[in-house]
């Protein structure tokens, strides 16, 4: 199986989750490539394409929420998953979204927003799962990286 992971991260937590997902997929024998959303190809063909982002203002990061993240000590991200979806040309394969959130009833979810944004581009995608971080800068909550590895193994059909 050939899998591609496209990820955006301001504080590094979603990247850590993506790394755990890559480890889980590789443990099943999958070949995996990872791209930061800002440098991901606009034409992708793979058995599995995983798209992940941090939840900002209950959805996908925007340039405004990324600036707020920088003010809180995050890394500047010029272009992320939102922009990648806007410019994607072809996306062949099973597409599954994941996200990080601080959890709770009003957290919202970037994975939900990813599925919606892809749908607008007529690209079918499934909502995968969300992983919890302990507050805006993180870290990833206890056990979540193990859960990400396990979840990734279930994706190897
Ligand atoms: C501007 C901003 C808005 C945020 N809004 C939400 C939100 O609506 N719901 C939520 O669960 N987390 C929210 N967060 C917390 C992020 O989800 C958290 O910083 C992120 O998951 C960390 O991932 P990263 O390290 O990959 O950037 C927000 C963070 C920032 C900077």
mmCIF file of C-alpha atoms and ligand atoms in Angstrom:
data_model
loop_
_atom_site.group_PDB
_atom_site.id
_atom_site.type_symbol
_atom_site.label_atom_id
_atom_site.label_comp_id
_atom_site.label_asym_id
_atom_site.label_seq_id
_atom_site.Cartn_x
_atom_site.Cartn_y
_atom_site.Cartn_z
ATOM 1 C CA UNK A 1 0.000 0.000 0.000
ATOM 2 C CA UNK A 2 1.193 3.503 -0.848
ATOM 3 C CA UNK A 3 0.030 6.193 1.562
ATOM 4 C CA UNK A 4 0.551 9.951 1.570
ATOM 5 C CA UNK A 5 0.147 12.202 4.608
ATOM 6 C CA UNK A 6 -0.478 15.937 4.138
ATOM 7 C CA UNK A 7 -0.240 17.902 7.361
ATOM 8 C CA UNK A 8 -0.342 21.405 8.791
ATOM 9 C CA UNK A 9 0.924 22.241 12.272
ATOM 10 C CA UNK A 10 1.649 25.491 14.131
ATOM 11 C CA UNK A 11 2.988 24.154 17.440
ATOM 12 C CA UNK A 12 4.159 20.732 16.232
ATOM 13 C CA UNK A 13 1.411 18.604 17.802
ATOM 14 C CA UNK A 14 -0.396 17.668 14.589
ATOM 15 C CA UNK A 15 3.000 16.869 13.064
ATOM 16 C CA UNK A 16 3.722 14.542 16.015
ATOM 17 C CA UNK A 17 0.364 12.834 15.492
ATOM 18 C CA UNK A 18 1.177 12.544 11.766
ATOM 19 C CA UNK A 19 4.552 10.950 12.631
ATOM 20 C CA UNK A 20 2.784 8.403 14.851
ATOM 21 C CA UNK A 21 0.338 7.691 12.014
ATOM 22 C CA UNK A 22 3.279 7.176 9.639
ATOM 23 C CA UNK A 23 4.877 4.754 12.142
ATOM 24 C CA UNK A 24 1.602 2.832 12.420
ATOM 25 C CA UNK A 25 1.207 2.617 8.659
ATOM 26 C CA UNK A 26 4.836 1.571 8.121
ATOM 27 C CA UNK A 27 4.450 -1.158 10.740
ATOM 28 C CA UNK A 28 1.871 -2.737 8.414
ATOM 29 C CA UNK A 29 4.319 -2.640 5.498
ATOM 30 C CA UNK A 30 2.883 0.484 3.835
ATOM 31 C CA UNK A 31 5.120 2.891 1.932
ATOM 32 C CA UNK A 32 4.436 6.376 3.271
ATOM 33 C CA UNK A 33 5.354 9.881 2.080
ATOM 34 C CA UNK A 34 4.679 12.953 4.216
ATOM 35 C CA UNK A 35 4.297 16.544 3.030
ATOM 36 C CA UNK A 36 3.760 19.804 4.857
ATOM 37 C CA UNK A 37 0.544 21.127 3.296
ATOM 38 C CA UNK A 38 2.340 24.215 1.974
ATOM 39 C CA UNK A 39 4.640 22.088 -0.178
ATOM 40 C CA UNK A 40 2.330 19.159 -0.947
ATOM 41 C CA UNK A 41 1.765 18.317 -4.623
ATOM 42 C CA UNK A 42 -1.515 19.436 -6.155
ATOM 43 C CA UNK A 43 -1.847 16.118 -7.977
ATOM 44 C CA UNK A 44 -1.721 13.042 -5.800
ATOM 45 C CA UNK A 45 -2.465 9.434 -6.455
ATOM 46 C CA UNK A 46 -2.142 6.881 -3.653
ATOM 47 C CA UNK A 47 -4.086 4.062 -2.028
ATOM 48 C CA UNK A 48 -4.586 6.269 1.011
ATOM 49 C CA UNK A 49 -4.266 10.050 1.432
ATOM 50 C CA UNK A 50 -4.429 11.321 5.011
ATOM 51 C CA UNK A 51 -5.015 15.030 5.528
ATOM 52 C CA UNK A 52 -4.530 16.534 8.975
ATOM 53 C CA UNK A 53 -4.643 19.981 10.579
ATOM 54 C CA UNK A 54 -5.010 21.658 13.962
ATOM 55 C CA UNK A 55 -8.495 22.919 14.815
ATOM 56 C CA UNK A 56 -8.611 26.727 14.827
ATOM 57 C CA UNK A 57 -11.828 28.581 15.684
ATOM 58 C CA UNK A 58 -13.728 25.292 15.375
ATOM 59 C CA UNK A 59 -12.481 24.675 11.831
ATOM 60 C CA UNK A 60 -9.460 24.874 9.560
ATOM 61 C CA UNK A 61 -6.715 27.429 10.230
ATOM 62 C CA UNK A 62 -6.916 30.690 8.279
ATOM 63 C CA UNK A 63 -4.191 33.295 7.819
ATOM 64 C CA UNK A 64 -5.764 35.247 10.725
ATOM 65 C CA UNK A 65 -5.829 32.294 13.161
ATOM 66 C CA UNK A 66 -2.283 31.335 12.117
ATOM 67 C CA UNK A 67 -1.152 34.873 13.058
ATOM 68 C CA UNK A 68 -2.822 34.408 16.447
ATOM 69 C CA UNK A 69 -0.931 31.125 16.822
ATOM 70 C CA UNK A 70 2.351 32.929 16.072
ATOM 71 C CA UNK A 71 1.528 35.506 18.773
ATOM 72 C CA UNK A 72 1.180 32.576 21.182
ATOM 73 C CA UNK A 73 4.573 31.158 20.190
ATOM 74 C CA UNK A 74 3.628 28.968 17.224
ATOM 75 C CA UNK A 75 5.580 28.695 13.988
ATOM 76 C CA UNK A 76 4.481 30.853 11.049
ATOM 77 C CA UNK A 77 2.679 28.809 8.407
ATOM 78 C CA UNK A 78 2.296 30.714 5.138
ATOM 79 C CA UNK A 79 0.074 28.186 3.442
ATOM 80 C CA UNK A 80 -1.731 25.218 4.959
ATOM 81 C CA UNK A 81 -4.378 22.581 4.373
ATOM 82 C CA UNK A 82 -7.083 25.128 3.507
ATOM 83 C CA UNK A 83 -4.987 26.584 0.667
ATOM 84 C CA UNK A 84 -3.803 23.151 -0.465
ATOM 85 C CA UNK A 85 -7.437 21.998 -0.804
ATOM 86 C CA UNK A 86 -8.245 25.197 -2.723
ATOM 87 C CA UNK A 87 -5.505 24.406 -5.243
ATOM 88 C CA UNK A 88 -5.589 20.630 -5.400
ATOM 89 C CA UNK A 89 -6.121 19.392 -8.953
ATOM 90 C CA UNK A 90 -6.416 15.626 -8.635
ATOM 91 C CA UNK A 91 -6.644 13.483 -5.558
ATOM 92 C CA UNK A 92 -6.969 9.793 -6.358
ATOM 93 C CA UNK A 93 -7.378 7.233 -3.611
ATOM 94 C CA UNK A 94 -9.146 6.885 -0.291
ATOM 95 C CA UNK A 95 -8.970 10.266 1.446
ATOM 96 C CA UNK A 96 -9.251 10.384 5.258
ATOM 97 C CA UNK A 97 -9.118 13.515 7.433
ATOM 98 C CA UNK A 98 -7.727 13.826 10.954
ATOM 99 C CA UNK A 99 -7.217 16.737 13.325
ATOM 100 C CA UNK A 100 -5.982 17.844 16.706
ATOM 101 C CA UNK A 101 -8.315 19.644 19.097
ATOM 102 C CA UNK A 102 -8.269 20.722 22.702
ATOM 103 C CA UNK A 103 -11.349 18.546 23.113
ATOM 104 C CA UNK A 104 -14.684 19.219 24.726
ATOM 105 C CA UNK A 105 -18.143 19.898 23.460
ATOM 106 C CA UNK A 106 -17.396 23.266 21.815
ATOM 107 C CA UNK A 107 -13.993 22.391 20.371
ATOM 108 C CA UNK A 108 -15.161 21.956 16.769
ATOM 109 C CA UNK A 109 -12.980 19.978 14.415
ATOM 110 C CA UNK A 110 -10.629 20.657 11.533
ATOM 111 C CA UNK A 111 -11.255 17.113 10.260
ATOM 112 C CA UNK A 112 -14.918 17.951 9.751
ATOM 113 C CA UNK A 113 -13.889 21.150 7.941
ATOM 114 C CA UNK A 114 -11.417 19.216 5.751
ATOM 115 C CA UNK A 115 -14.153 16.813 4.603
ATOM 116 C CA UNK A 116 -16.474 19.753 3.892
ATOM 117 C CA UNK A 117 -13.822 21.733 1.973
ATOM 118 C CA UNK A 118 -12.906 18.676 -0.118
ATOM 119 C CA UNK A 119 -16.574 18.021 -0.831
ATOM 120 C CA UNK A 120 -16.835 21.558 -2.216
ATOM 121 C CA UNK A 121 -14.033 20.584 -4.612
ATOM 122 C CA UNK A 122 -16.026 17.407 -5.442
ATOM 123 C CA UNK A 123 -13.428 15.204 -3.777
ATOM 124 C CA UNK A 124 -14.970 12.526 -1.573
ATOM 125 C CA UNK A 125 -13.315 12.180 1.820
ATOM 126 C CA UNK A 126 -14.000 10.411 5.094
ATOM 127 C CA UNK A 127 -13.706 11.939 8.515
ATOM 128 C CA UNK A 128 -11.159 9.869 10.384
ATOM 129 C CA UNK A 129 -10.529 10.762 13.986
ATOM 130 C CA UNK A 130 -9.409 13.673 16.162
ATOM 131 C CA UNK A 131 -6.615 13.645 18.708
ATOM 132 C CA UNK A 132 -6.554 15.689 21.888
ATOM 133 C CA UNK A 133 -3.887 18.219 22.840
ATOM 134 C CA UNK A 134 -3.555 19.737 26.318
ATOM 135 C CA UNK A 135 -4.235 23.391 25.475
ATOM 136 C CA UNK A 136 -3.205 25.540 22.514
ATOM 137 C CA UNK A 137 0.558 24.839 22.485
ATOM 138 C CA UNK A 138 0.092 21.188 23.444
ATOM 139 C CA UNK A 139 1.535 18.767 24.306
ATOM 140 C CA UNK A 140 -0.419 15.903 22.775
ATOM 141 C CA UNK A 141 -2.534 14.329 25.547
ATOM 142 C CA UNK A 142 -1.350 11.111 27.187
ATOM 143 C CA UNK A 143 -1.993 8.017 25.117
ATOM 144 C CA UNK A 144 -2.968 9.889 21.974
ATOM 145 C CA UNK A 145 0.187 9.067 20.012
ATOM 146 C CA UNK A 146 -0.350 5.359 20.768
ATOM 147 C CA UNK A 147 -3.947 5.743 19.652
ATOM 148 C CA UNK A 148 -2.747 7.418 16.433
ATOM 149 C CA UNK A 149 -0.386 4.470 15.722
ATOM 150 C CA UNK A 150 -3.187 1.981 16.382
ATOM 151 C CA UNK A 151 -5.697 3.906 14.305
ATOM 152 C CA UNK A 152 -3.267 4.047 11.385
ATOM 153 C CA UNK A 153 -2.923 0.255 11.482
ATOM 154 C CA UNK A 154 -6.689 -0.078 11.037
ATOM 155 C CA UNK A 155 -6.465 1.956 7.823
ATOM 156 C CA UNK A 156 -4.328 -0.637 6.101
ATOM 157 C CA UNK A 157 -7.045 -2.550 4.319
HETATM 158 C C1 LIG B 1 -6.152 30.882 16.949
HETATM 159 C C2 LIG B 1 -6.430 29.539 17.556
HETATM 160 C C3 LIG B 1 -7.748 29.093 17.632
HETATM 161 C C4 LIG B 1 -8.012 27.839 18.202
HETATM 162 N N1 LIG B 1 -9.311 27.393 18.219
HETATM 163 C C5 LIG B 1 -9.575 26.145 18.693
HETATM 164 C C6 LIG B 1 -10.895 25.610 18.630
HETATM 165 O O1 LIG B 1 -11.846 26.249 18.182
HETATM 166 N N2 LIG B 1 -11.080 24.346 19.103
HETATM 167 C C7 LIG B 1 -10.059 23.592 19.611
HETATM 168 O O2 LIG B 1 -10.295 22.447 19.999
HETATM 169 N N3 LIG B 1 -8.792 24.069 19.668
HETATM 170 C C8 LIG B 1 -8.532 25.312 19.212
HETATM 171 N N4 LIG B 1 -7.249 25.793 19.245
HETATM 172 C C9 LIG B 1 -6.189 24.948 19.794
HETATM 173 C C10 LIG B 1 -5.566 24.149 18.663
HETATM 174 O O3 LIG B 1 -6.422 23.113 18.262
HETATM 175 C C11 LIG B 1 -4.212 23.591 19.069
HETATM 176 O O4 LIG B 1 -3.347 24.702 19.193
HETATM 177 C C12 LIG B 1 -3.700 22.643 18.027
HETATM 178 O O5 LIG B 1 -4.437 21.446 18.021
HETATM 179 C C13 LIG B 1 -2.263 22.330 18.241
HETATM 180 O O6 LIG B 1 -1.821 21.707 17.063
HETATM 181 P P1 LIG B 1 -0.475 22.148 16.359
HETATM 182 O O7 LIG B 1 0.584 22.007 17.400
HETATM 183 O O8 LIG B 1 -0.297 21.162 15.267
HETATM 184 O O9 LIG B 1 -0.603 23.546 15.868
HETATM 185 C C14 LIG B 1 -6.962 27.036 18.697
HETATM 186 C C15 LIG B 1 -5.643 27.499 18.600
HETATM 187 C C16 LIG B 1 -5.374 28.729 18.036
HETATM 188 C C17 LIG B 1 -3.948 29.201 17.921
#
